[in-house]
mmCIF file of C-alpha atoms and ligand atoms in Angstrom:
data_model
loop_
_atom_site.group_PDB
_atom_site.id
_atom_site.type_symbol
_atom_site.label_atom_id
_atom_site.label_comp_id
_atom_site.label_asym_id
_atom_site.label_seq_id
_atom_site.Cartn_x
_atom_site.Cartn_y
_atom_site.Cartn_z
ATOM 1 C CA UNK A 1 0.047 0.089 0.219
ATOM 2 C CA UNK A 2 1.054 3.584 -0.785
ATOM 3 C CA UNK A 3 1.924 5.633 2.096
ATOM 4 C CA UNK A 4 0.844 9.274 1.405
ATOM 5 C CA UNK A 5 1.886 12.199 3.316
ATOM 6 C CA UNK A 6 -0.666 13.670 5.601
ATOM 7 C CA UNK A 7 0.165 17.232 4.847
ATOM 8 C CA UNK A 8 0.334 19.602 1.778
ATOM 9 C CA UNK A 9 3.629 21.140 2.087
ATOM 10 C CA UNK A 10 4.969 22.293 -1.335
ATOM 11 C CA UNK A 11 7.772 24.938 -0.273
ATOM 12 C CA UNK A 12 11.509 24.311 -0.925
ATOM 13 C CA UNK A 13 13.212 25.645 2.234
ATOM 14 C CA UNK A 14 15.262 28.895 1.571
ATOM 15 C CA UNK A 15 18.603 28.003 2.819
ATOM 16 C CA UNK A 16 20.111 31.536 2.144
ATOM 17 C CA UNK A 17 17.734 32.817 4.889
ATOM 18 C CA UNK A 18 16.814 29.823 7.053
ATOM 19 C CA UNK A 19 14.176 30.339 9.696
ATOM 20 C CA UNK A 20 13.754 27.085 11.477
ATOM 21 C CA UNK A 21 10.747 26.618 13.471
ATOM 22 C CA UNK A 22 12.171 26.790 16.867
ATOM 23 C CA UNK A 23 10.077 27.745 19.716
ATOM 24 C CA UNK A 24 10.287 31.675 19.141
ATOM 25 C CA UNK A 25 9.068 31.202 15.687
ATOM 26 C CA UNK A 26 6.001 28.868 16.882
ATOM 27 C CA UNK A 27 5.153 31.448 19.634
ATOM 28 C CA UNK A 28 5.161 34.226 17.047
ATOM 29 C CA UNK A 29 3.115 32.339 14.545
ATOM 30 C CA UNK A 30 0.529 31.229 17.042
ATOM 31 C CA UNK A 31 0.411 34.519 18.512
ATOM 32 C CA UNK A 32 -0.264 36.013 14.851
ATOM 33 C CA UNK A 33 -2.854 33.537 14.293
ATOM 34 C CA UNK A 34 -4.715 34.528 17.354
ATOM 35 C CA UNK A 35 -4.534 38.221 16.580
ATOM 36 C CA UNK A 36 -5.926 37.279 13.031
ATOM 37 C CA UNK A 37 -8.863 35.233 14.585
ATOM 38 C CA UNK A 38 -9.556 38.178 16.909
ATOM 39 C CA UNK A 39 -9.653 40.740 14.129
ATOM 40 C CA UNK A 40 -12.080 38.551 11.928
ATOM 41 C CA UNK A 41 -14.482 37.241 14.669
ATOM 42 C CA UNK A 42 -14.110 39.667 17.698
ATOM 43 C CA UNK A 43 -15.661 39.838 20.380
ATOM 44 C CA UNK A 44 -14.684 36.212 20.955
ATOM 45 C CA UNK A 45 -13.954 34.036 23.757
ATOM 46 C CA UNK A 46 -11.043 32.064 24.681
ATOM 47 C CA UNK A 47 -13.133 28.759 24.056
ATOM 48 C CA UNK A 48 -14.018 29.707 20.836
ATOM 49 C CA UNK A 49 -10.600 30.647 19.833
ATOM 50 C CA UNK A 50 -9.547 27.516 20.908
ATOM 51 C CA UNK A 51 -12.151 25.702 18.691
ATOM 52 C CA UNK A 52 -11.232 27.584 15.427
ATOM 53 C CA UNK A 53 -7.221 27.520 15.911
ATOM 54 C CA UNK A 54 -7.206 23.938 17.107
ATOM 55 C CA UNK A 55 -4.901 25.098 20.136
ATOM 56 C CA UNK A 56 -5.523 23.641 23.471
ATOM 57 C CA UNK A 57 -7.146 25.890 26.109
ATOM 58 C CA UNK A 58 -3.838 26.102 27.791
ATOM 59 C CA UNK A 59 -1.812 27.379 25.063
ATOM 60 C CA UNK A 60 -4.758 29.795 24.289
ATOM 61 C CA UNK A 61 -4.539 30.984 27.915
ATOM 62 C CA UNK A 62 -0.816 31.607 27.869
ATOM 63 C CA UNK A 63 -0.744 33.547 24.732
ATOM 64 C CA UNK A 64 -3.980 35.737 25.293
ATOM 65 C CA UNK A 65 -2.194 36.387 28.910
ATOM 66 C CA UNK A 66 0.834 37.678 26.956
ATOM 67 C CA UNK A 67 -1.391 39.688 24.544
ATOM 68 C CA UNK A 68 -3.275 41.241 27.540
ATOM 69 C CA UNK A 69 0.013 42.159 29.096
ATOM 70 C CA UNK A 70 1.232 43.617 26.051
ATOM 71 C CA UNK A 71 -2.022 45.678 25.719
ATOM 72 C CA UNK A 72 -2.570 44.157 22.174
ATOM 73 C CA UNK A 73 -6.059 42.858 23.300
ATOM 74 C CA UNK A 74 -8.553 43.792 26.097
ATOM 75 C CA UNK A 75 -11.248 42.017 27.788
ATOM 76 C CA UNK A 76 -14.728 43.050 27.128
ATOM 77 C CA UNK A 77 -17.075 43.544 29.855
ATOM 78 C CA UNK A 78 -15.286 41.675 32.488
ATOM 79 C CA UNK A 79 -16.721 41.365 35.974
ATOM 80 C CA UNK A 80 -20.204 40.514 34.796
ATOM 81 C CA UNK A 81 -22.107 37.643 36.352
ATOM 82 C CA UNK A 82 -24.663 35.275 35.014
ATOM 83 C CA UNK A 83 -28.138 35.075 36.263
ATOM 84 C CA UNK A 84 -27.344 31.817 38.459
ATOM 85 C CA UNK A 85 -24.133 33.520 39.568
ATOM 86 C CA UNK A 86 -21.410 31.902 37.405
ATOM 87 C CA UNK A 87 -18.704 33.891 35.661
ATOM 88 C CA UNK A 88 -19.514 34.082 31.872
ATOM 89 C CA UNK A 89 -16.741 33.438 29.548
ATOM 90 C CA UNK A 90 -15.186 36.838 28.876
ATOM 91 C CA UNK A 91 -15.171 38.109 25.363
ATOM 92 C CA UNK A 92 -11.563 39.448 23.825
ATOM 93 C CA UNK A 93 -11.425 42.526 21.562
ATOM 94 C CA UNK A 94 -8.296 43.901 19.905
ATOM 95 C CA UNK A 95 -7.215 47.071 21.537
ATOM 96 C CA UNK A 96 -7.719 49.512 18.752
ATOM 97 C CA UNK A 97 -5.292 52.219 20.489
ATOM 98 C CA UNK A 98 -2.650 49.695 20.492
ATOM 99 C CA UNK A 99 -1.281 50.533 17.104
ATOM 100 C CA UNK A 100 -1.685 53.681 14.628
ATOM 101 C CA UNK A 101 -1.021 52.672 11.281
ATOM 102 C CA UNK A 102 0.102 55.319 8.744
ATOM 103 C CA UNK A 103 -0.771 55.141 5.107
ATOM 104 C CA UNK A 104 0.311 57.428 2.223
ATOM 105 C CA UNK A 105 -1.430 56.798 -1.325
ATOM 106 C CA UNK A 106 0.568 58.985 -3.831
ATOM 107 C CA UNK A 107 -1.101 59.439 -7.008
ATOM 108 C CA UNK A 108 -0.063 61.787 -10.006
ATOM 109 C CA UNK A 109 -2.489 64.397 -8.901
ATOM 110 C CA UNK A 110 -3.588 63.971 -5.322
ATOM 111 C CA UNK A 111 -1.742 62.095 -2.400
ATOM 112 C CA UNK A 112 -3.779 61.025 0.802
ATOM 113 C CA UNK A 113 -2.172 60.620 4.079
ATOM 114 C CA UNK A 114 -4.337 58.516 6.594
ATOM 115 C CA UNK A 115 -3.993 57.224 10.059
ATOM 116 C CA UNK A 116 -5.988 54.094 11.186
ATOM 117 C CA UNK A 117 -6.248 52.363 14.358
ATOM 118 C CA UNK A 118 -5.543 48.650 15.087
ATOM 119 C CA UNK A 119 -9.183 47.688 13.965
ATOM 120 C CA UNK A 120 -8.750 49.472 10.924
ATOM 121 C CA UNK A 121 -10.895 52.544 11.500
ATOM 122 C CA UNK A 122 -9.656 55.603 9.766
ATOM 123 C CA UNK A 123 -8.866 58.483 12.482
ATOM 124 C CA UNK A 124 -7.284 60.932 10.358
ATOM 125 C CA UNK A 125 -7.165 61.782 6.615
ATOM 126 C CA UNK A 126 -5.825 64.619 4.812
ATOM 127 C CA UNK A 127 -4.975 64.981 1.060
ATOM 128 C CA UNK A 128 -2.586 66.907 -0.930
ATOM 129 C CA UNK A 129 -1.618 68.068 -4.260
ATOM 130 C CA UNK A 130 1.311 65.796 -5.296
ATOM 131 C CA UNK A 131 4.395 67.864 -5.772
ATOM 132 C CA UNK A 132 6.658 67.319 -8.674
ATOM 133 C CA UNK A 133 9.870 67.637 -6.466
ATOM 134 C CA UNK A 134 9.799 64.260 -4.671
ATOM 135 C CA UNK A 135 12.265 65.254 -2.088
ATOM 136 C CA UNK A 136 10.358 68.455 -1.059
ATOM 137 C CA UNK A 137 7.065 66.656 -1.405
ATOM 138 C CA UNK A 138 8.136 63.745 1.115
ATOM 139 C CA UNK A 139 9.373 66.050 3.462
ATOM 140 C CA UNK A 140 6.181 67.983 3.431
ATOM 141 C CA UNK A 141 4.609 64.511 4.216
ATOM 142 C CA UNK A 142 7.077 63.457 7.003
ATOM 143 C CA UNK A 143 6.251 66.696 8.657
ATOM 144 C CA UNK A 144 2.292 66.089 8.519
ATOM 145 C CA UNK A 145 3.389 62.546 10.192
ATOM 146 C CA UNK A 146 5.049 64.008 13.060
ATOM 147 C CA UNK A 147 2.043 66.413 13.459
ATOM 148 C CA UNK A 148 -0.446 63.434 13.748
ATOM 149 C CA UNK A 149 1.598 61.513 15.872
ATOM 150 C CA UNK A 150 1.540 64.442 18.470
ATOM 151 C CA UNK A 151 -2.211 65.133 17.973
ATOM 152 C CA UNK A 152 -3.244 61.228 18.204
ATOM 153 C CA UNK A 153 -0.800 60.668 21.192
ATOM 154 C CA UNK A 154 -3.357 58.166 22.800
ATOM 155 C CA UNK A 155 -1.915 55.415 20.360
ATOM 156 C CA UNK A 156 0.540 53.158 22.341
ATOM 157 C CA UNK A 157 2.927 52.691 19.236
ATOM 158 C CA UNK A 158 3.141 53.726 15.684
ATOM 159 C CA UNK A 159 4.511 50.782 14.069
ATOM 160 C CA UNK A 160 5.014 52.307 10.474
ATOM 161 C CA UNK A 161 3.944 53.844 7.323
ATOM 162 C CA UNK A 162 2.802 52.061 4.377
ATOM 163 C CA UNK A 163 3.347 54.210 0.905
ATOM 164 C CA UNK A 164 1.600 53.111 -2.311
ATOM 165 C CA UNK A 165 3.115 54.428 -5.427
ATOM 166 C CA UNK A 166 1.750 54.699 -9.101
ATOM 167 C CA UNK A 167 4.791 52.983 -10.940
ATOM 168 C CA UNK A 168 7.676 50.538 -10.812
ATOM 169 C CA UNK A 169 8.691 50.190 -7.130
ATOM 170 C CA UNK A 170 11.720 48.293 -5.622
ATOM 171 C CA UNK A 171 10.919 47.562 -2.210
ATOM 172 C CA UNK A 172 14.381 45.897 -1.488
ATOM 173 C CA UNK A 173 15.968 48.951 -2.216
ATOM 174 C CA UNK A 174 13.118 51.170 -1.000
ATOM 175 C CA UNK A 175 13.077 52.978 -4.281
ATOM 176 C CA UNK A 176 10.424 54.328 -6.440
ATOM 177 C CA UNK A 177 12.029 53.669 -9.950
ATOM 178 C CA UNK A 178 9.879 55.400 -12.417
ATOM 179 C CA UNK A 179 6.406 56.041 -13.727
ATOM 180 C CA UNK A 180 4.481 57.372 -16.509
ATOM 181 C CA UNK A 181 2.089 59.288 -14.818
ATOM 182 C CA UNK A 182 4.622 61.046 -12.392
ATOM 183 C CA UNK A 183 7.933 62.927 -12.974
ATOM 184 C CA UNK A 184 9.920 60.990 -10.025
ATOM 185 C CA UNK A 185 12.887 59.114 -10.975
ATOM 186 C CA UNK A 186 14.748 56.714 -8.642
ATOM 187 C CA UNK A 187 13.582 58.446 -5.404
ATOM 188 C CA UNK A 188 14.654 56.875 -2.254
ATOM 189 C CA UNK A 189 11.485 57.107 -0.627
ATOM 190 C CA UNK A 190 12.017 54.734 2.393
ATOM 191 C CA UNK A 191 15.139 56.629 3.194
ATOM 192 C CA UNK A 192 13.624 60.116 2.894
ATOM 193 C CA UNK A 193 10.574 59.275 5.044
ATOM 194 C CA UNK A 194 12.268 57.196 7.628
ATOM 195 C CA UNK A 195 14.747 60.061 8.019
ATOM 196 C CA UNK A 196 11.985 62.669 8.471
ATOM 197 C CA UNK A 197 9.858 60.608 10.627
ATOM 198 C CA UNK A 198 11.724 58.148 12.379
ATOM 199 C CA UNK A 199 9.559 55.295 11.618
ATOM 200 C CA UNK A 200 9.947 52.140 9.502
ATOM 201 C CA UNK A 201 8.566 52.850 6.101
ATOM 202 C CA UNK A 202 7.212 50.165 3.457
ATOM 203 C CA UNK A 203 6.636 50.841 -0.165
ATOM 204 C CA UNK A 204 4.841 49.169 -2.816
ATOM 205 C CA UNK A 205 3.185 49.808 -6.247
ATOM 206 C CA UNK A 206 -0.492 50.887 -6.038
ATOM 207 C CA UNK A 207 -1.940 47.868 -8.062
ATOM 208 C CA UNK A 208 0.052 45.463 -5.611
ATOM 209 C CA UNK A 209 -1.209 47.322 -2.407
ATOM 210 C CA UNK A 210 -4.806 47.160 -3.684
ATOM 211 C CA UNK A 211 -4.468 43.306 -4.413
ATOM 212 C CA UNK A 212 -3.053 43.038 -0.672
ATOM 213 C CA UNK A 213 -6.129 45.392 0.756
ATOM 214 C CA UNK A 214 -8.437 43.021 -1.216
ATOM 215 C CA UNK A 215 -7.137 39.667 0.123
ATOM 216 C CA UNK A 216 -6.982 41.127 3.816
ATOM 217 C CA UNK A 217 -9.993 43.341 3.603
ATOM 218 C CA UNK A 218 -12.247 42.559 0.602
ATOM 219 C CA UNK A 219 -15.860 41.332 0.693
ATOM 220 C CA UNK A 220 -16.792 38.419 2.841
ATOM 221 C CA UNK A 221 -16.889 36.220 0.137
ATOM 222 C CA UNK A 222 -13.203 36.566 -0.341
ATOM 223 C CA UNK A 223 -12.466 35.558 3.193
ATOM 224 C CA UNK A 224 -11.099 32.161 2.320
ATOM 225 C CA UNK A 225 -9.547 33.203 -1.134
ATOM 226 C CA UNK A 226 -5.811 32.481 -1.451
ATOM 227 C CA UNK A 227 -5.110 33.090 -4.972
ATOM 228 C CA UNK A 228 -6.362 36.502 -6.495
ATOM 229 C CA UNK A 229 -5.861 38.486 -9.422
ATOM 230 C CA UNK A 230 -6.029 42.430 -9.074
ATOM 231 C CA UNK A 231 -6.397 44.321 -12.149
ATOM 232 C CA UNK A 232 -5.801 48.135 -11.710
ATOM 233 C CA UNK A 233 -7.315 49.974 -14.737
ATOM 234 C CA UNK A 234 -5.787 53.444 -14.482
ATOM 235 C CA UNK A 235 -3.904 55.808 -16.786
ATOM 236 C CA UNK A 236 -2.058 52.792 -17.369
ATOM 237 C CA UNK A 237 -2.700 48.998 -16.759
ATOM 238 C CA UNK A 238 -1.107 47.062 -13.932
ATOM 239 C CA UNK A 239 -1.849 43.925 -12.031
ATOM 240 C CA UNK A 240 -1.316 42.526 -8.764
ATOM 241 C CA UNK A 241 -0.986 38.813 -8.063
ATOM 242 C CA UNK A 242 -1.718 36.940 -4.539
ATOM 243 C CA UNK A 243 -0.453 33.437 -4.278
ATOM 244 C CA UNK A 244 -1.286 31.404 -1.620
ATOM 245 C CA UNK A 245 -2.246 34.375 0.684
ATOM 246 C CA UNK A 246 1.074 36.455 -0.102
ATOM 247 C CA UNK A 247 1.870 39.048 -2.564
ATOM 248 C CA UNK A 248 3.985 37.873 -5.592
ATOM 249 C CA UNK A 249 6.712 40.258 -5.904
ATOM 250 C CA UNK A 250 9.148 38.513 -8.381
ATOM 251 C CA UNK A 251 12.906 38.109 -8.511
ATOM 252 C CA UNK A 252 13.467 42.304 -9.146
ATOM 253 C CA UNK A 253 10.353 43.123 -7.403
ATOM 254 C CA UNK A 254 8.448 44.444 -10.378
ATOM 255 C CA UNK A 255 5.981 41.673 -10.938
ATOM 256 C CA UNK A 256 2.552 42.491 -12.155
ATOM 257 C CA UNK A 257 3.108 44.402 -15.171
ATOM 258 C CA UNK A 258 1.127 42.205 -17.263
ATOM 259 C CA UNK A 259 -0.264 45.642 -19.056
ATOM 260 C CA UNK A 260 2.813 45.068 -21.316
ATOM 261 C CA UNK A 261 2.115 41.886 -22.718
ATOM 262 C CA UNK A 262 1.437 42.455 -26.351
ATOM 263 C CA UNK A 263 -1.948 41.231 -27.777
ATOM 264 C CA UNK A 264 -1.550 42.524 -31.366
ATOM 265 C CA UNK A 265 1.794 42.420 -32.925
ATOM 266 C CA UNK A 266 0.864 44.836 -35.661
ATOM 267 C CA UNK A 267 -0.351 47.398 -32.870
ATOM 268 C CA UNK A 268 0.898 50.758 -32.115
ATOM 269 C CA UNK A 269 4.216 51.148 -30.651
ATOM 270 C CA UNK A 270 4.103 51.176 -26.826
ATOM 271 C CA UNK A 271 6.432 53.371 -24.407
ATOM 272 C CA UNK A 272 7.803 50.050 -23.337
ATOM 273 C CA UNK A 273 9.363 49.492 -26.891
ATOM 274 C CA UNK A 274 7.052 46.831 -27.850
ATOM 275 C CA UNK A 275 4.173 46.785 -30.102
ATOM 276 C CA UNK A 276 0.157 46.480 -29.288
ATOM 277 C CA UNK A 277 0.638 45.932 -25.550
ATOM 278 C CA UNK A 278 -2.553 45.292 -23.483
ATOM 279 C CA UNK A 279 -2.203 48.697 -21.982
ATOM 280 C CA UNK A 280 -2.705 50.254 -25.400
ATOM 281 C CA UNK A 281 -6.080 48.777 -25.548
ATOM 282 C CA UNK A 282 -7.482 48.538 -22.002
ATOM 283 C CA UNK A 283 -6.244 51.218 -19.904
ATOM 284 C CA UNK A 284 -8.241 54.682 -19.253
ATOM 285 C CA UNK A 285 -5.916 56.519 -21.740
ATOM 286 C CA UNK A 286 -6.991 54.062 -24.249
ATOM 287 C CA UNK A 287 -10.524 54.547 -23.664
ATOM 288 C CA UNK A 288 -10.296 58.430 -23.726
ATOM 289 C CA UNK A 289 -8.429 58.016 -26.924
ATOM 290 C CA UNK A 290 -11.043 55.804 -28.384
ATOM 291 C CA UNK A 291 -13.783 58.199 -27.304
ATOM 292 C CA UNK A 292 -12.190 60.817 -28.970
ATOM 293 C CA UNK A 293 -12.097 58.847 -32.144
ATOM 294 C CA UNK A 294 -15.696 58.065 -32.206
ATOM 295 C CA UNK A 295 -16.999 61.291 -31.070
ATOM 296 C CA UNK A 296 -14.809 62.820 -34.138
ATOM 297 C CA UNK A 297 -15.733 66.638 -34.324
ATOM 298 C CA UNK A 298 -18.813 66.526 -32.456
ATOM 299 C CA UNK A 299 -19.268 66.424 -28.691
ATOM 300 C CA UNK A 300 -17.066 67.383 -25.771
ATOM 301 C CA UNK A 301 -13.284 66.649 -25.755
ATOM 302 C CA UNK A 302 -12.712 64.511 -22.597
ATOM 303 C CA UNK A 303 -9.385 63.916 -20.998
ATOM 304 C CA UNK A 304 -10.350 62.850 -17.578
ATOM 305 C CA UNK A 305 -11.706 59.491 -17.062
ATOM 306 C CA UNK A 306 -14.439 60.621 -14.285
ATOM 307 C CA UNK A 307 -16.033 62.848 -16.881
ATOM 308 C CA UNK A 308 -16.188 60.018 -19.484
ATOM 309 C CA UNK A 309 -17.809 57.835 -16.700
ATOM 310 C CA UNK A 310 -20.446 60.586 -16.076
ATOM 311 C CA UNK A 311 -21.173 60.667 -20.007
ATOM 312 C CA UNK A 312 -21.769 56.952 -20.003
ATOM 313 C CA UNK A 313 -24.001 57.547 -16.882
ATOM 314 C CA UNK A 314 -25.819 60.012 -18.825
ATOM 315 C CA UNK A 315 -26.451 57.663 -21.931
ATOM 316 C CA UNK A 316 -23.815 59.210 -24.168
ATOM 317 C CA UNK A 317 -23.450 56.605 -27.178
ATOM 318 C CA UNK A 318 -19.798 57.480 -28.100
ATOM 319 C CA UNK A 319 -18.578 57.146 -24.689
ATOM 320 C CA UNK A 320 -20.748 53.996 -23.778
ATOM 321 C CA UNK A 321 -19.156 52.558 -27.213
ATOM 322 C CA UNK A 322 -15.640 53.380 -26.000
ATOM 323 C CA UNK A 323 -16.007 51.848 -22.402
ATOM 324 C CA UNK A 324 -17.846 48.696 -24.083
ATOM 325 C CA UNK A 325 -14.842 48.213 -26.397
ATOM 326 C CA UNK A 326 -12.231 48.623 -23.177
ATOM 327 C CA UNK A 327 -14.461 45.990 -21.407
ATOM 328 C CA UNK A 328 -13.936 43.828 -24.733
ATOM 329 C CA UNK A 329 -10.005 44.020 -24.163
ATOM 330 C CA UNK A 330 -10.077 43.802 -20.534
ATOM 331 C CA UNK A 331 -11.896 40.558 -21.052
ATOM 332 C CA UNK A 332 -9.132 39.262 -23.501
ATOM 333 C CA UNK A 333 -6.209 40.176 -21.268
ATOM 334 C CA UNK A 334 -8.114 38.597 -18.190
ATOM 335 C CA UNK A 335 -8.894 35.547 -20.059
ATOM 336 C CA UNK A 336 -4.974 34.947 -20.910
ATOM 337 C CA UNK A 337 -4.147 35.427 -16.965
ATOM 338 C CA UNK A 338 -6.949 33.145 -15.843
ATOM 339 C CA UNK A 339 -5.469 30.676 -18.107
ATOM 340 C CA UNK A 340 -1.931 31.191 -16.852
ATOM 341 C CA UNK A 341 -2.653 31.887 -13.287
ATOM 342 C CA UNK A 342 -5.827 30.031 -12.153
ATOM 343 C CA UNK A 343 -6.692 32.578 -9.572
ATOM 344 C CA UNK A 344 -9.810 31.733 -7.546
ATOM 345 C CA UNK A 345 -11.275 35.327 -7.888
ATOM 346 C CA UNK A 346 -10.477 38.252 -10.313
ATOM 347 C CA UNK A 347 -11.036 41.769 -8.972
ATOM 348 C CA UNK A 348 -10.998 44.778 -10.936
ATOM 349 C CA UNK A 349 -10.290 48.357 -9.948
ATOM 350 C CA UNK A 350 -10.306 51.892 -11.294
ATOM 351 C CA UNK A 351 -13.113 54.399 -12.387
ATOM 352 C CA UNK A 352 -14.300 52.159 -15.216
ATOM 353 C CA UNK A 353 -15.780 50.011 -12.484
ATOM 354 C CA UNK A 354 -18.518 52.574 -11.584
ATOM 355 C CA UNK A 355 -20.208 51.569 -14.595
ATOM 356 C CA UNK A 356 -19.736 48.117 -13.706
ATOM 357 C CA UNK A 357 -23.305 46.902 -15.490
ATOM 358 C CA UNK A 358 -21.968 48.066 -18.855
ATOM 359 C CA UNK A 359 -18.860 46.420 -18.764
ATOM 360 C CA UNK A 360 -19.223 43.126 -16.602
ATOM 361 C CA UNK A 361 -21.423 41.145 -19.163
ATOM 362 C CA UNK A 362 -18.764 42.039 -21.921
ATOM 363 C CA UNK A 363 -15.876 41.018 -19.802
ATOM 364 C CA UNK A 364 -17.681 37.799 -18.694
ATOM 365 C CA UNK A 365 -18.426 36.945 -22.145
ATOM 366 C CA UNK A 366 -15.085 37.318 -23.346
ATOM 367 C CA UNK A 367 -13.608 34.974 -20.796
ATOM 368 C CA UNK A 368 -16.247 32.505 -21.250
ATOM 369 C CA UNK A 369 -15.140 32.288 -24.955
ATOM 370 C CA UNK A 370 -11.590 31.530 -24.477
ATOM 371 C CA UNK A 371 -11.011 29.819 -21.219
ATOM 372 C CA UNK A 372 -8.963 26.619 -21.560
ATOM 373 C CA UNK A 373 -10.137 24.770 -18.053
ATOM 374 C CA UNK A 374 -14.029 24.346 -18.238
ATOM 375 C CA UNK A 375 -13.926 24.954 -14.326
ATOM 376 C CA UNK A 376 -12.509 28.591 -15.129
ATOM 377 C CA UNK A 377 -15.891 29.459 -16.226
ATOM 378 C CA UNK A 378 -16.944 29.950 -12.712
ATOM 379 C CA UNK A 379 -14.214 32.241 -11.548
ATOM 380 C CA UNK A 380 -16.090 35.179 -10.176
ATOM 381 C CA UNK A 381 -14.953 38.394 -11.778
ATOM 382 C CA UNK A 382 -15.739 41.333 -9.451
ATOM 383 C CA UNK A 383 -15.244 45.146 -8.947
ATOM 384 C CA UNK A 384 -12.887 46.233 -6.068
ATOM 385 C CA UNK A 385 -14.572 46.034 -2.650
ATOM 386 C CA UNK A 386 -13.415 49.498 -1.785
ATOM 387 C CA UNK A 387 -15.207 52.185 -3.860
ATOM 388 C CA UNK A 388 -12.900 54.770 -2.897
ATOM 389 C CA UNK A 389 -9.140 54.434 -3.246
ATOM 390 C CA UNK A 390 -8.379 50.822 -2.835
ATOM 391 C CA UNK A 391 -4.648 51.858 -2.994
ATOM 392 C CA UNK A 392 -5.084 53.766 0.249
ATOM 393 C CA UNK A 393 -6.555 50.944 2.078
ATOM 394 C CA UNK A 394 -3.592 48.892 0.431
ATOM 395 C CA UNK A 395 -0.990 51.545 2.001
ATOM 396 C CA UNK A 396 -2.335 50.758 5.352
ATOM 397 C CA UNK A 397 -2.774 47.036 4.810
ATOM 398 C CA UNK A 398 1.227 47.105 4.049
ATOM 399 C CA UNK A 399 1.712 47.960 7.604
ATOM 400 C CA UNK A 400 -0.847 45.785 9.161
ATOM 401 C CA UNK A 401 0.538 42.894 6.930
ATOM 402 C CA UNK A 402 3.689 43.449 9.023
ATOM 403 C CA UNK A 403 1.940 42.825 12.146
ATOM 404 C CA UNK A 404 -0.125 40.236 11.393
ATOM 405 C CA UNK A 405 1.248 38.089 8.675
ATOM 406 C CA UNK A 406 2.807 34.661 9.479
ATOM 407 C CA UNK A 407 6.162 33.850 8.318
ATOM 408 C CA UNK A 408 7.220 31.262 5.764
ATOM 409 C CA UNK A 409 9.332 28.862 8.116
ATOM 410 C CA UNK A 410 12.309 27.216 6.659
HETATM 411 ZN ZN1 ZN B 1 4.294 48.104 -23.645
#
């Protein structure tokens, strides 16, 4: 008889950065699993945590004791008694004041700085016009963060700042490399912000930040999703890929630029040097260009996607056709990515999702026609769970991720 392994481990250990499963590591992992259960199900009793986690009651009691001592969690309504005089189980909650998380969502036109508590409630939000001089602008943001720290001094700790950036990001070197929408080049964002705030800074590209926000905070139906594809439709087209619960960043930290897969070898030349990239057909820039061509000499000249969407909502024929054509191209590209990645859900973000009723049937029809695996037809394609700035939620999630994610062991 063949003896089959009872587990489903598949990762090759990383011998260049060994993290053996010692006692400290196990303690950290269990502690974070408990914090995740609390975040998801609070208020929750120790007995319920034991049931969900599979850990025994003594271990739960030890870890919750440590978390209480560390002010990470609080007991809710302690001291109550039941009608027959017994002590009811004391539910536990995350202590929202334990951590104040900073998120900075930098876009070409506008930057938003937000402070959220440990329960993901935004307590402060300020917006600025994004400056062309990166150093001057980041120093200004740093100063604002210092002010917010003083104003919200009831937080026990500020563990860091998450920054979402609209372009190529190398989060090893901490640099923002380049962007087509912002004139910043090789900007040491991490170094500049850390120097001015004295807090750890984590950066990532906005599509990947948005993907992270979806896997951590997306709608309830995604709660058990481990593999997700996020398609950010903006001036350009970029993707974020979540594999087994973690962001895929690639060997050089630039993964996700699927917008530069050619879909027409005879197409127009792209800024990346190739011809007929997906980006040239399905980005906001492409939709606006198409509308201009369809409109001809009649109608208004539109350069902002929000305005074009308003026209679609008002029933404008050329604007609707421009968006429908973009939906077809989105469907074509997404089909290829579903065939290659087999995600459990595809999430689309951007202004274009405001007319979801117009684009969804076309995207679904395109994908149904060309998917390889019959089962792939059932893969849900959804608009982002966050109507306003998924990338801001993502910037905050970068910091939360550093507090609640579990490490790869080995
Ligand atoms: Zn290209």
